[in-house]
Coordinates of C-alpha atoms and ligand atoms in Angstrom, one line a residue:
X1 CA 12.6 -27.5 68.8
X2 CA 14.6 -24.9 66.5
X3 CA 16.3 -23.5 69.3
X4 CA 18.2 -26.9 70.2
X5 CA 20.5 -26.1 68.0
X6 CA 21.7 -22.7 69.2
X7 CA 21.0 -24.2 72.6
X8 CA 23.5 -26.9 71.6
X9 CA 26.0 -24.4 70.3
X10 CA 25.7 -22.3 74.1
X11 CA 25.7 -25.4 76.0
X12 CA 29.0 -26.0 74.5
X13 CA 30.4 -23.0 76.2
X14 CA 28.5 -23.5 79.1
X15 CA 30.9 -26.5 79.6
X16 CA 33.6 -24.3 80.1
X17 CA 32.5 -22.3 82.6
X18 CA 30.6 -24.7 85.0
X19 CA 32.8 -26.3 86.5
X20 CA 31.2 -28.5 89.7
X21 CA 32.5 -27.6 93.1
X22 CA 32.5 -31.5 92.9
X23 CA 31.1 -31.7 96.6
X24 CA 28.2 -29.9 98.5
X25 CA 24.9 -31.2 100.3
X26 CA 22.1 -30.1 98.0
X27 CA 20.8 -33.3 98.2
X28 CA 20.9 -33.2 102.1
X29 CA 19.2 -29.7 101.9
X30 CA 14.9 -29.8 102.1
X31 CA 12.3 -27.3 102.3
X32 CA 11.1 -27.7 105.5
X33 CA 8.0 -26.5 107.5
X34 CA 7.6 -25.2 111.0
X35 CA 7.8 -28.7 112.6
X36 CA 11.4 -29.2 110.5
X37 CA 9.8 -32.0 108.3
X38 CA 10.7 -32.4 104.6
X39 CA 7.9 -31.1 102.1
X40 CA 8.0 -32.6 99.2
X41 CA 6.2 -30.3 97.0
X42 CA 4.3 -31.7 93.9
X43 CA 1.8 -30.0 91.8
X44 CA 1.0 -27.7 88.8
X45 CA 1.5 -24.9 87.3
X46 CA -1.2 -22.1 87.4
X47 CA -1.8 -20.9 84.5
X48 CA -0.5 -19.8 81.1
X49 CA -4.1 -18.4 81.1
X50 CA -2.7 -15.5 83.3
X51 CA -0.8 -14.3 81.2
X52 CA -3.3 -13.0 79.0
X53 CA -6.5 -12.8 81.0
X54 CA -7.7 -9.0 81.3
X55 CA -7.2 -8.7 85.2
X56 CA -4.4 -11.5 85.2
X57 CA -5.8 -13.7 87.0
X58 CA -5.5 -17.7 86.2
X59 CA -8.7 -19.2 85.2
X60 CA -9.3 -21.2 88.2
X61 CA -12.9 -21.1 90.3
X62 CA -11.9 -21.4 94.4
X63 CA -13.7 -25.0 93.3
X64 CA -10.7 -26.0 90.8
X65 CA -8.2 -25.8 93.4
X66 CA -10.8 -28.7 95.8
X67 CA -11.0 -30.6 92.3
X68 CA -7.5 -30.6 92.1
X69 CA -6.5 -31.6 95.3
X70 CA -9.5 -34.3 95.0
X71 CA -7.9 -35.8 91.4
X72 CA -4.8 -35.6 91.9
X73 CA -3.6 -35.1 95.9
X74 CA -1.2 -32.7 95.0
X75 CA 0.4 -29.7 97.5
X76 CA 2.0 -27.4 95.8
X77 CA 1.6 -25.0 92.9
X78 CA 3.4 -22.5 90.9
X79 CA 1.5 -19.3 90.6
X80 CA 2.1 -16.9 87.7
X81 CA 2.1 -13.4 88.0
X82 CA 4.0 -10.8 86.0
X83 CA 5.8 -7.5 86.3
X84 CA 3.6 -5.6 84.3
X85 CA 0.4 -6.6 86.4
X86 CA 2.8 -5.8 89.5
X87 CA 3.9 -2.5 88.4
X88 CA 1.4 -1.4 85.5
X89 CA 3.6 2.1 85.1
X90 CA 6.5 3.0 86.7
X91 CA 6.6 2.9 90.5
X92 CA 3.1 2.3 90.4
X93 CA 2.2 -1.0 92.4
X94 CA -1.5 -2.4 91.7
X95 CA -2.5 -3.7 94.9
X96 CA -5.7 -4.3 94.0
X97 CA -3.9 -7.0 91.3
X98 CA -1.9 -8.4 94.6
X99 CA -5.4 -8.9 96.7
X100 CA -6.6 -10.9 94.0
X101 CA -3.2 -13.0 94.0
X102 CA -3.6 -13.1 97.7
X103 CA -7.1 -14.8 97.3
X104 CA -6.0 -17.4 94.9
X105 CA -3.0 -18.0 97.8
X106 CA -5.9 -18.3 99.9
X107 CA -7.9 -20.7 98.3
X108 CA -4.8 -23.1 97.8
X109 CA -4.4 -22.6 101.7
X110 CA -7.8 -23.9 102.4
X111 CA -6.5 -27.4 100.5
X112 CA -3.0 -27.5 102.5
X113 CA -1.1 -26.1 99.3
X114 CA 2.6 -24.1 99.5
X115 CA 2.5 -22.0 96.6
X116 CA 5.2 -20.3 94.8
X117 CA 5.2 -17.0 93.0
X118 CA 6.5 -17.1 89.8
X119 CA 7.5 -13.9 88.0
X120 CA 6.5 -15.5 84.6
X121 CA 8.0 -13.8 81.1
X122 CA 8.0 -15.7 78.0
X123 CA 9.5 -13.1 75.4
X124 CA 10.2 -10.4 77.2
X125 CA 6.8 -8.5 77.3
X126 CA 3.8 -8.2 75.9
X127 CA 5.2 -5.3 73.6
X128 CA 7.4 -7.4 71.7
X129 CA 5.3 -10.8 70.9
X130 CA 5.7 -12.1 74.3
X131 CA 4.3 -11.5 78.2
X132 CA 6.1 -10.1 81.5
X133 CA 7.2 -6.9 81.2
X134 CA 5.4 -3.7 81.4
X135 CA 5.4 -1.7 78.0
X136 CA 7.0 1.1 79.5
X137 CA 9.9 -1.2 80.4
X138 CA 10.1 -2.5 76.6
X139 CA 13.0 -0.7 74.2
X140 CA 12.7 -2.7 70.9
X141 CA 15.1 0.0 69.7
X142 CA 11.9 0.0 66.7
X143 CA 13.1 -3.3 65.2
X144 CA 10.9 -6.2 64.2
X145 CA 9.5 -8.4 66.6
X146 CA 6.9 -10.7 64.7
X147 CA 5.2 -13.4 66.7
X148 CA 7.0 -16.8 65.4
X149 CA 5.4 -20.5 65.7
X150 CA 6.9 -22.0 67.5
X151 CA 6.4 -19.5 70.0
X152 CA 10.1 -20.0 71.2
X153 CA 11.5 -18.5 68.2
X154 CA 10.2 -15.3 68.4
X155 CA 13.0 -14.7 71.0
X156 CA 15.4 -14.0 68.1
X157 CA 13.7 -11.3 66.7
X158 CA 15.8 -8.4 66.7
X159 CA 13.3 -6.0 68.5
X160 CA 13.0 -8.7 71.4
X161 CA 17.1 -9.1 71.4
X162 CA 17.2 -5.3 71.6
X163 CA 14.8 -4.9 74.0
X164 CA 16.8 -7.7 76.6
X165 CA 20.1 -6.4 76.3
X166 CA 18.5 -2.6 77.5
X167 CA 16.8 -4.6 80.1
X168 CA 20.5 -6.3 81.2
X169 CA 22.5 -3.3 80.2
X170 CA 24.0 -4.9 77.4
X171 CA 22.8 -1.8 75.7
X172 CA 23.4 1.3 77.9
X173 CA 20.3 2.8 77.6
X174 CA 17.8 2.1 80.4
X175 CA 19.7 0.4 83.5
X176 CA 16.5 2.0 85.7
X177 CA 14.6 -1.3 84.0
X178 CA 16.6 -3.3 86.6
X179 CA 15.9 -1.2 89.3
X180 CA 12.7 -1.0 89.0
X181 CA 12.1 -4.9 88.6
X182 CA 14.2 -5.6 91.7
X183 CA 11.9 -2.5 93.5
X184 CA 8.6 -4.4 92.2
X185 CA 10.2 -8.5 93.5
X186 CA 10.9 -5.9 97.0
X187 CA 7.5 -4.8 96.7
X188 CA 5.6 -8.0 96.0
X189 CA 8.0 -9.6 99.0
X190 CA 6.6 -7.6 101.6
X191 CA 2.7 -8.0 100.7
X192 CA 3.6 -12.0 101.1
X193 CA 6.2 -11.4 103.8
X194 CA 4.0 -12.6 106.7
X195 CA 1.9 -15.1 104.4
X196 CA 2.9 -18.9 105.6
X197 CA 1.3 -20.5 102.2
X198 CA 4.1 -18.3 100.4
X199 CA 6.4 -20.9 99.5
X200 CA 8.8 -18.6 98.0
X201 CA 9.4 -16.6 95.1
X202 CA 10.8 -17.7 91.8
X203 CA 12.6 -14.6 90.6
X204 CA 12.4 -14.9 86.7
X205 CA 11.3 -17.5 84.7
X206 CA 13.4 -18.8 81.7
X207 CA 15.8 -15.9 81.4
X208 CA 16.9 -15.1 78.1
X209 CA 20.3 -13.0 78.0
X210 CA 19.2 -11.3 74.4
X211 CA 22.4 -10.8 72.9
X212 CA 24.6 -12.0 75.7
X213 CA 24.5 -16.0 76.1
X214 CA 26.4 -18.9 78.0
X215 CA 28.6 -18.4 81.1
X216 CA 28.7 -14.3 79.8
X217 CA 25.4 -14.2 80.7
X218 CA 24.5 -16.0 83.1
X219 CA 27.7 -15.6 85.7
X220 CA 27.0 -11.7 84.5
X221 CA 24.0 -9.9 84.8
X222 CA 21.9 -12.4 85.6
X223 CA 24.0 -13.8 89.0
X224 CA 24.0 -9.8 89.3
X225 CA 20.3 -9.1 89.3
X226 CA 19.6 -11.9 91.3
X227 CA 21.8 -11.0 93.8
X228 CA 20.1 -7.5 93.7
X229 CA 16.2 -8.9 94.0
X230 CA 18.0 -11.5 96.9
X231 CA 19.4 -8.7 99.2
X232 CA 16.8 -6.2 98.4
X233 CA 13.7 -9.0 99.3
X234 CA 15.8 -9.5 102.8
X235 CA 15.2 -6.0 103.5
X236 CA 11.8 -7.1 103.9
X237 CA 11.3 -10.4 104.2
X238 CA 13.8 -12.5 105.5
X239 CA 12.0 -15.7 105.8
X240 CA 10.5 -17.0 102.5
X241 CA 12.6 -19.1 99.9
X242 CA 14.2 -17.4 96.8
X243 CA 14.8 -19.6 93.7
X244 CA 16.7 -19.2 90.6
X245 CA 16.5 -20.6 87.1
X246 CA 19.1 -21.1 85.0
X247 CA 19.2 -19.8 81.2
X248 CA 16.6 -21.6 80.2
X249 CA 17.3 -22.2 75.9
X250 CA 20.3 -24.5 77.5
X251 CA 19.7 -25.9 80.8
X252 CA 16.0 -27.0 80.1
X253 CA 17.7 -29.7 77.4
X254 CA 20.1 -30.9 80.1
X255 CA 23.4 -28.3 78.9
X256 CA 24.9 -27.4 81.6
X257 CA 24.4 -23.9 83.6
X258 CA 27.0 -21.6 84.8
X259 CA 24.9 -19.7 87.3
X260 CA 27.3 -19.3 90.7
X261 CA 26.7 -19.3 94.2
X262 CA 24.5 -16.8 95.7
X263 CA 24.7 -15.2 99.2
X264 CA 21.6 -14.7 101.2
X265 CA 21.8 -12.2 103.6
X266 CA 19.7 -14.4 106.2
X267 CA 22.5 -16.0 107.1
X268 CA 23.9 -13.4 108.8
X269 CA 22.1 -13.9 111.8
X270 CA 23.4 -17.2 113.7
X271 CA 21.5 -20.1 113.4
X272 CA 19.7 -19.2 109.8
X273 CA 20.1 -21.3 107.1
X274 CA 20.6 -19.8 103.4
X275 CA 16.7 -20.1 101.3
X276 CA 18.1 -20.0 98.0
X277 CA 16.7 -22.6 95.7
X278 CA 17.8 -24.1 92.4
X279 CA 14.1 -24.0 89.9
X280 CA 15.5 -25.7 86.7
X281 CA 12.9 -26.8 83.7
X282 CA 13.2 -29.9 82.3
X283 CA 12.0 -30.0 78.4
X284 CA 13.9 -32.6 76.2
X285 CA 13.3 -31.3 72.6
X286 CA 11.0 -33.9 71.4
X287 CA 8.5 -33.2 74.0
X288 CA 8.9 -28.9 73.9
X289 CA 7.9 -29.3 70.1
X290 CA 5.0 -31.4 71.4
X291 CA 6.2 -34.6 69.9
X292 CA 5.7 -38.4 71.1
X293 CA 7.5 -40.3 73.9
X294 CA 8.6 -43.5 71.2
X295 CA 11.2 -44.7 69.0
X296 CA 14.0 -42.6 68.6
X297 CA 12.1 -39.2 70.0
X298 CA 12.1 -41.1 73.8
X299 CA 15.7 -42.0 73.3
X300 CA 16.7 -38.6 72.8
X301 CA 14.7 -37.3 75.9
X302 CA 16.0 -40.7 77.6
X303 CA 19.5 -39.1 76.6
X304 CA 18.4 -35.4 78.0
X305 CA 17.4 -36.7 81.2
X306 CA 20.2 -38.4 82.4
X307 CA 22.3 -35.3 81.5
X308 CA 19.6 -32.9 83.0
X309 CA 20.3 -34.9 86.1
X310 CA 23.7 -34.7 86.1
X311 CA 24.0 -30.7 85.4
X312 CA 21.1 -29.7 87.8
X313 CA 23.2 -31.8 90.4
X314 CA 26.2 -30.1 89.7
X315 CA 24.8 -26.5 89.3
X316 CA 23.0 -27.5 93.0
X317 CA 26.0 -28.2 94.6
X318 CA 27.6 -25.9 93.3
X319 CA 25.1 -23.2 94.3
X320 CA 24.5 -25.0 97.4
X321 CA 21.0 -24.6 97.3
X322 CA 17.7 -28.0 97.5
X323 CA 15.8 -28.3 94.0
X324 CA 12.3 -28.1 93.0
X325 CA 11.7 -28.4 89.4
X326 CA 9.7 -25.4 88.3
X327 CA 8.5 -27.1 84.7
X328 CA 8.1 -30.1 82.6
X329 CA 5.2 -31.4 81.0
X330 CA 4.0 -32.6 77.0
X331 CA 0.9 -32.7 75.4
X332 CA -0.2 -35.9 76.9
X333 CA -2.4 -37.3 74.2
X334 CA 0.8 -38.4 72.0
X335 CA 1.9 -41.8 71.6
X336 CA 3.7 -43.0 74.9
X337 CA 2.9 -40.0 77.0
X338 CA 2.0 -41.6 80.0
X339 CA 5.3 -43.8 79.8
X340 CA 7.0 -40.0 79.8
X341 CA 5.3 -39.1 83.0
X342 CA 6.0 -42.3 84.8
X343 CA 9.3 -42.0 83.6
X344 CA 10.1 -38.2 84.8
X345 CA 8.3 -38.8 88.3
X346 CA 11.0 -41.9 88.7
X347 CA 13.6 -39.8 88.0
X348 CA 12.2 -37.0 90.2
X349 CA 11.6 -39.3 93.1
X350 CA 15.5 -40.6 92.9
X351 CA 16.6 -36.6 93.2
X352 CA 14.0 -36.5 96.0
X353 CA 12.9 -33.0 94.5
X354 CA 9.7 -31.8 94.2
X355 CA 7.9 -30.1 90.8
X356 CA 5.3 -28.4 88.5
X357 CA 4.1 -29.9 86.2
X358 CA 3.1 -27.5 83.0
X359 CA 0.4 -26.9 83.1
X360 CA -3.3 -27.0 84.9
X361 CA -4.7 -25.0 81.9
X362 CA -7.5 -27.5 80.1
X363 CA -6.2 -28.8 77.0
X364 CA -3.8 -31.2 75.5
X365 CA -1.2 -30.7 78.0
X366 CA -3.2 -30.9 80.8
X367 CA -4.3 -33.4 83.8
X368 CA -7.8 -31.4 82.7
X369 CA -9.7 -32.3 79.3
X370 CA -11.8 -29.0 79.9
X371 CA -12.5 -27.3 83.8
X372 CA -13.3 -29.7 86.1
X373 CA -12.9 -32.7 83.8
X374 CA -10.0 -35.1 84.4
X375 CA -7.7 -35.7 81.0
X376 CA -6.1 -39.2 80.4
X377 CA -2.9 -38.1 82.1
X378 CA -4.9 -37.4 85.1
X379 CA -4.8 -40.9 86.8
X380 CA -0.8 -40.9 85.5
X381 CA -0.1 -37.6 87.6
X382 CA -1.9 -38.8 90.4
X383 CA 0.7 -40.4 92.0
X384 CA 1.7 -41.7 95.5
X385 CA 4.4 -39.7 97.1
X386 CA 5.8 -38.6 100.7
X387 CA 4.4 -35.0 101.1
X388 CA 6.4 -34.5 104.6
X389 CA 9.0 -36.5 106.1
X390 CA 9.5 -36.5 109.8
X391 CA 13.5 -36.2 109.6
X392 CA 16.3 -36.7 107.0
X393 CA 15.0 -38.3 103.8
X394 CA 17.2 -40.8 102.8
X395 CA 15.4 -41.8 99.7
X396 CA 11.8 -42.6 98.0
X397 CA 10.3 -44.2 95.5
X398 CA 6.8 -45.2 94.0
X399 CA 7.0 -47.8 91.2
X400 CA 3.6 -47.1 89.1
X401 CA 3.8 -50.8 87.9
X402 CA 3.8 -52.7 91.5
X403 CA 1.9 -49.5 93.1
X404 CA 4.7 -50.2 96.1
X405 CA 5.7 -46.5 97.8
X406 CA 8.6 -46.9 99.6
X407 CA 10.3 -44.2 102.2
X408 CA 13.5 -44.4 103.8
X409 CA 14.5 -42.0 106.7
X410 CA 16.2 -41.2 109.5
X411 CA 16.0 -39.1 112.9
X412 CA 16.9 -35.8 112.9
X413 CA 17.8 -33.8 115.8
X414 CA 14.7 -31.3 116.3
X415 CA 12.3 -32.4 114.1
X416 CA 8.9 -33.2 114.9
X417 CA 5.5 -34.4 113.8
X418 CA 4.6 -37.2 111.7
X419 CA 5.6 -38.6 107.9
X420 CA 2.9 -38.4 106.2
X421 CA 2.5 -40.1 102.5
X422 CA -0.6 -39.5 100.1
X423 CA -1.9 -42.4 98.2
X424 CA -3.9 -41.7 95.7
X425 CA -7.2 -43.7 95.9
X426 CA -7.2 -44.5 91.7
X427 CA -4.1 -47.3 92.7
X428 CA -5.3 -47.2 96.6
X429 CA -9.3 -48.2 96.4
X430 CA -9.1 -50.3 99.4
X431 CA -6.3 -47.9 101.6
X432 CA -2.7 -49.7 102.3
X433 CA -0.8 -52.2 103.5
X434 CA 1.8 -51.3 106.0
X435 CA 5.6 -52.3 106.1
X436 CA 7.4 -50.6 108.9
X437 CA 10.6 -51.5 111.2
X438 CA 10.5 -50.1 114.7
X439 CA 7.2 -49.0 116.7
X440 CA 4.6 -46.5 115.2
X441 CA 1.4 -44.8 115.2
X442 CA -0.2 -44.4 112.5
X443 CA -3.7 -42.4 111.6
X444 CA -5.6 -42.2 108.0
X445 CA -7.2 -39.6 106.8
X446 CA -9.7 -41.4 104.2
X447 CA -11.1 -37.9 102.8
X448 CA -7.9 -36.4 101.7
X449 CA -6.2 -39.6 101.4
X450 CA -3.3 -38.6 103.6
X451 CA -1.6 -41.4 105.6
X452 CA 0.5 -40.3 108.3
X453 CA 3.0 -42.3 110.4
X454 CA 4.6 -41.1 113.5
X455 CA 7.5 -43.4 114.7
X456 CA 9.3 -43.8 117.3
X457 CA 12.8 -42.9 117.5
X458 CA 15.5 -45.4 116.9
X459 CA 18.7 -43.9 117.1
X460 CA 20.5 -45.5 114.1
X461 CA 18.5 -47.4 112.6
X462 CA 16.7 -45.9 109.4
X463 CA 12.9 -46.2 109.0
X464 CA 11.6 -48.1 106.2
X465 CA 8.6 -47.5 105.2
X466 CA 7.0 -49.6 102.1
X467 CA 3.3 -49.2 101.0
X468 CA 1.2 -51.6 98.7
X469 CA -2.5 -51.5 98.2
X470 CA -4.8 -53.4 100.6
X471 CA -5.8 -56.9 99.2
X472 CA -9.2 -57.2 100.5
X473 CA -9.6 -60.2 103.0
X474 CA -5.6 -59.8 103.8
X475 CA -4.3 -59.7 107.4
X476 CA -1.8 -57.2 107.7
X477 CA -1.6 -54.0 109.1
X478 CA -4.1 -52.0 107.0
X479 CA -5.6 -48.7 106.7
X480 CA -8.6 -47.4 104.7
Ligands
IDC1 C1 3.5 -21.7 76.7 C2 2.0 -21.9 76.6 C3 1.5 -21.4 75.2 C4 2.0 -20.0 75.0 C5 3.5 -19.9 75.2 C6 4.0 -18.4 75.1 O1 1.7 -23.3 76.8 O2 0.1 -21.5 75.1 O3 1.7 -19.6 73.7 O4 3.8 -20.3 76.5 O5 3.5 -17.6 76.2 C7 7.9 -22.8 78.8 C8 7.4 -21.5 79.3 C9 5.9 -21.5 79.3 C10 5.3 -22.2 78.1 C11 5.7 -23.7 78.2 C12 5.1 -24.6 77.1 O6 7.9 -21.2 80.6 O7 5.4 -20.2 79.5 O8 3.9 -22.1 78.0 N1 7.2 -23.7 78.2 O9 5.5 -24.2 75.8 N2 9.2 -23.1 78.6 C13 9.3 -24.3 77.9 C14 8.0 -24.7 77.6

């Protein structure tokens, strides 16, 4: 897209400032669940539709949410909402706009779903060409912001500039903007604080520093305000996960990110681990323009993977903090789209992270041709994957091309429960075969196509777990 670019030109001072810690356990870190298994959280996200919709709601039916667990076996899914449905005018919390929230969160709890809350802007607010923040919160200092195509570039308009740096206090003029969005995050907090399908909250999505850019920004008033929202959810709700994104122009293209450690306050009390998350995107520039996955276009997004790898493993260590992959997607009817979605859930699975995939709205992009109708990319993103692991996950893999799912892991002190894989029933018709060292129980749930395995414990000795689809007539351990 056009912003590579000046992406390119901030990533080159990124570098400077983000320097890896060089150690650190991200990778050893999970999202667990009250049993202390490893969710592996995999689904979509929910919609771009809300950003517009007159009461903000997504455009999901209670029944989408069944047809998507039914298509595509997912458990997880990243929920838009926005400041200025939150706080319509200043200190004014819409309630009525949570409840509604709160049923969607329900109807993904009927289907087993985590969802996280994401606090979605695309350029800046609706007042200046984009969505997110409340008009009242919006100084465009009265200079142009025109809506641009692509939509990205509209973030250089000079009225959207202006009206970030007021928001960050690069211009002096309204620092109560900050307040008040770290006083609606406290507010939204403690209407979820008790609600067990709450995943988390993702604090701000794609940040854009305006004027200020690079290790400035991000190390600056962005660390800053997400320290803020941080300590001033605790206050309320000490329990669910906070994530952070990155400066999104850069880090979505695989430039590095310069965003520091951040305390959480839970950890004051003994025995409480830190739930600060790392929520990077992941668009390489041929797919964000909504180009094809071939020739030279998918060796450049070969090129940005690798390096998005490499920098979100850094920044995680550095931060300290597990992974889940907040966006990444294409319009899926180009040339050698499918190739790109096999080739991103590889790469996920070897980062043993989880992800949204952008986006459930019906369209192009989507596993959805129109509501209820499964797209081409459906059967791609319907994939087989470990949705809890009963320990430490050592590592986890589905190869699309063998349909062989295979799960490494150990014991861990305290955890309980089963491990318990989905297989989706396009590459599983007939259930699977199972490959397992040690002694096991094992029980099949045919309707939601959830396999779960509970082993026994072999001090040691790592579980290995491999999966292939049941050959009719074959004599092997077999479910379905
Ligand atoms: C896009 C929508 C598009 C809309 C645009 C601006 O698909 O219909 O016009 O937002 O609101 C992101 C953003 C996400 C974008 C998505 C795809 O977080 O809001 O949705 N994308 O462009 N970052 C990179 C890509």
């Amino acid at each position: 897209m056009n912003l590579v670019v000046l992406a390119c030109a901030i990533g080159l001072l990124g570098a400077v400032g983000a320097k890896s810690s060089g150690g650190g356990g991200w990778h050893e870190r999970f999202i667990t669940d009250s049993q202390g298994r490893a969710l592996i959280l995999y689904g979509l996200n929910t919609s771009s539709s809300a950003k517009t919709s007159a009461d903000g709601m997504p455009w999901i039916k209670q029944g989408d949410v069944t047809g998507e667990y039914n298509t595509l076996g997912t458990d997880f899914v990243r929920f838009l909402i926005q400041w200025s449905d939150v706080e319509p005018e200043p200190g004014v919390y819409d309630d009525h706009y949570l409840a509604e929230v709160k049923q969607r969160v329900d109807w993904y709890q009927a289907q087993g779903y985590q969802v996280l809350l994401d606090m979605h802007q695309d350029v800046y607010g609706a007042a200046v060409g984009g969505n997110g923040a409340p008009a009242w919160a919006t100084d465009s200092g009265g200079l142009a912001a025109d809506k641009q195509s692509p939509w990205e570039m509209t973030y250089v308009q000079p009225g959207v500039t202006h009206a970030f740096d007021e928001f960050w206090g690069t211009q002096p003029g309204h620092p109560e903007y900050r307040q008040h969005y770290v006083a609606a995050w406290t507010h939204v907090a403690s209407y979820f604080a008790k609600n067990g399908t709450v995943l988390g909250y993702d604090v701000m999505n794609e940040p854009w520093g305006g004027s200020l850019q690079g290790p400035a920004f991000e190390t600056g008033p962005l660390a800053h305000l997400y320290q803020q929202v941080i300590d001033a959810v605790r206050t309320v709700d000490p329990d669910h996960w906070i994530f952070v994104e990155p400066a999104a122009a850069t880090a979505d293209h695989g430039l590095p990110s310069a965003l520091p450690k951040l305390d959480d306050p839970r950890t004051a009390t003994a025995g409480d681990e830190a739930r600060i998350g790392y929520a990077p995107h992941l668009y390489p520039a041929p797919m964000d323009s909504g180009g094809t996955y071939t020739g030279t276009d998918a060796y450049l997004a070969d090129r940005t993977m690798a390096s998005w790898q490499t920098q979100v493993q850094r920044t995680a260590a550095r931060m300290d903090a597990p992974v889940l992959m907040g966006e990444w997607g294409l319009d899926a009817t180009q040339d050698g789209a499918h190739l790109y979605v096999d080739h991103v859930q590889t790469l996920l699975d070897s980062m043993m992270i989880g992800s949204a995939y952008w986006s459930s709205d019906p369209g192009s992009w989507s596993p959805w041709a129109a509501p209820g109708k499964p797209s081409g990319i459906a059967p791609v993103l319907a994939t087989a994957y470990p949705r809890a692991i009963a320990g430490q996950p050592v590592d986890f893999s589905y190869d699309k091309s063998t349909l062989e799912l295979a799960v490494d892991w150990n014991d861990k002190a305290g955890v309980t429960g089963s491990t318990d894989v989905y297989l989706p029933p396009g590459d599983f018709p007939d259930g699977g075969d199972i490959q397992l060292n040690g002694a096991y129980k094992q029980k099949w749930d045919a309707g939601r196509h959830i396999l779960s395995l509970t082993v026994k414990p072999t001090p040691g000795v790592t579980h290995h777990l491999v999966i292939t689809p049941t050959t009719p007539g074959a004599n092997s351990p077999s479910i379905g």
